[in-house]
Structure formats: C-alpha cells, structure tokens
C-alpha cells in the first residue's frame, strides 16, 4: 500500500517532475544563454533503468503524478519506449510530459496510445520571426505541425504554455487564446520568473493581473472554483472561464501571487538531484542510491529532501537594493527541468 510524503508544514507531496536530459534543440532566451551550456556527460545522467527504479520508489511513497521534462525530453533516444515502460509498470500513475513540440509530429500516434494525462507544449508566440528570436534555433512550423498531429491522433489532453514578456508577446494574448480554442487545447500564461540573472529582466516582467486584463473580453472571465485549479495535483494554474464562450485559460502567477502554501511537488534533475523547491538553489543527490539500486538509501535521500522543503520559496522580484545580482547564475531551467 502506498504511503504519503508529507513535509514539515503539512503539505502532501504527491507530484514529482523528473528531468530526463539537460539537452535541448532550442536555446530559449529564458532558459539558457545564447551560447548554450556545457552538456552533462552521458555517464552522469540517470539511465532509464535508474528512472524506472525511481518511479517505483516514488509510487511506493504515495506519489500520484510524475511529469517528465528536460531540456527537451524527445531529443533523448528511447524516450517514448521508456514512457511505455512506465505506463505498463505503473498503470495507475498519472503521467505527463512537457515538451517544446518540435519532435511531436514523429511520435504523435504512439503518444496517443500511451494515455498520457497531459501533454504540455511551450508556445510563446504565433509569429514565426519572434518564435525564432525567442527560441534562437526553433522552427514554429514544425511545432504547429506537431500540435496538429497530436490533436488528430486524439486521446491526449493538450495544454499550451506561454511565458508572457513585455515588449515581446503581451499583445499576442488574444491570438494565443483563440489558437488554443481552435486546437482544443487549454492555454496557460506564465509569469516570467526571476530564476537566472543572465536571462531575466524586470522590465519584461508582466504580473498576472495585467495578463488577465489583456484577455479578449476581459470582463467575461470568471475564476474557477478551487477544486478545478491549483489545489489539485494537476499543477499551479489558477483557471478562469469565459462566461460567454466557456473557454478556459490558466494563469501561473509564481511571482505576484505565489502558491507555496499549496505546493505539492518535488523535482529531480537529470543527474538525480532531488530539489525540494524550484526557487531554492539546493538539492540532494539520489544518484548513487539509484545506480546501486539501494531502496533504503533512496528512500532516505528522498525524505532528506522533503525535510528541507521551505515553507516559502524565494519567488519574488529582487528589491532595487538587492538588484539582479541577488539572483543565482546557475539556475538555468534546462538544467533544473523546465
């Protein structure tokens, strides 16, 4: 019988995000520097065998949902067969994937057969030139074809994630809402989070309330009841529904209205470091326990990370006195798990 992971503040932690690779075929401006980063050697990355062992330990401890991320998870060879193995081994586990969408077209039919609980595709803009500008190496057309392929294959709840930045895509919010509706997807707008001083800019930050005001027919959006939003294991979004069209949008206000008191998640990097908080620059290595298939050591490592989960993360914008230098350089999202 599965247990329960509960931290020292009474929060039940039943959702884990696992990064399976630090590699990505994009160089998104909010994720890594333009010149990229030095890739982690393959020998230091968790193997699929390690990851399956980790899934067993987590489900035994009561984890109900695992999201696989990267980098870009589909660039790792064998990712889809690995997902099939996880689904076969843990049929009751909720499995989700976050991707940049560039390789979806190839895998759409097998993804549809997997029965994923959600597939989240990052899509900040519908403008081809701006897409190339923000991803540096991406091709919007490939992503759109991938979204269409998944949609046509059916059976996968599709979400679109847009990081909103001033002077970049703020004016595209109505178009993105319309695009999501056309594709049968739910769109979520995410505040630009101050994670990495190399890429974050306060002048580009847009608070959630301003994002809401930019929705089409802004007076018609109503906040959904708590059972439909961030208190669920589905994630941190606050959802809003348009009273005329019934369309839903999500807002992730990690900065202006942090949701630490409702946080139910842990993160594991591709090197096996469990991080109890996205905004904390610390973690606990599970690598040796996983490589040695040592169940007891693995459990101890997980619980050590749980014991250090802070009541509140450092989610806020630094004060003028603190400045951007108070942000930490090494928190590239591609390495933490985007």
Short mmCIF file of C-alpha atoms in Angstrom, two decimals, residues 33 47 51 73 101 107 135 153 162 169-170 174 181 220 238 270 291 314:
data_model
loop_
_atom_site.label_atom_id
_atom_site.label_comp_id
_atom_site.label_asym_id
_atom_site.label_seq_id
_atom_site.Cartn_x
_atom_site.Cartn_y
_atom_site.Cartn_z
CA UNK A 33 22.34 31.52 -22.56
CA UNK A 47 19.65 5.80 -17.12
CA UNK A 51 14.43 6.24 -13.71
CA UNK A 73 12.72 15.06 -23.43
CA UNK A 101 6.82 20.41 -29.52
CA UNK A 107 5.71 10.45 -32.21
CA UNK A 135 13.98 30.04 -29.23
CA UNK A 153 -4.31 11.35 -33.13
CA UNK A 162 3.17 30.74 -22.83
CA UNK A 169 4.29 38.68 -26.76
CA UNK A 170 1.99 40.64 -24.42
CA UNK A 174 -5.91 37.26 -27.56
CA UNK A 181 -9.54 27.20 -28.64
CA UNK A 220 -16.28 37.95 -19.05
CA UNK A 238 -5.45 29.37 -11.46
CA UNK A 270 18.66 14.55 -14.95
CA UNK A 291 22.76 3.46 -9.57
CA UNK A 314 12.36 32.91 -2.98
#
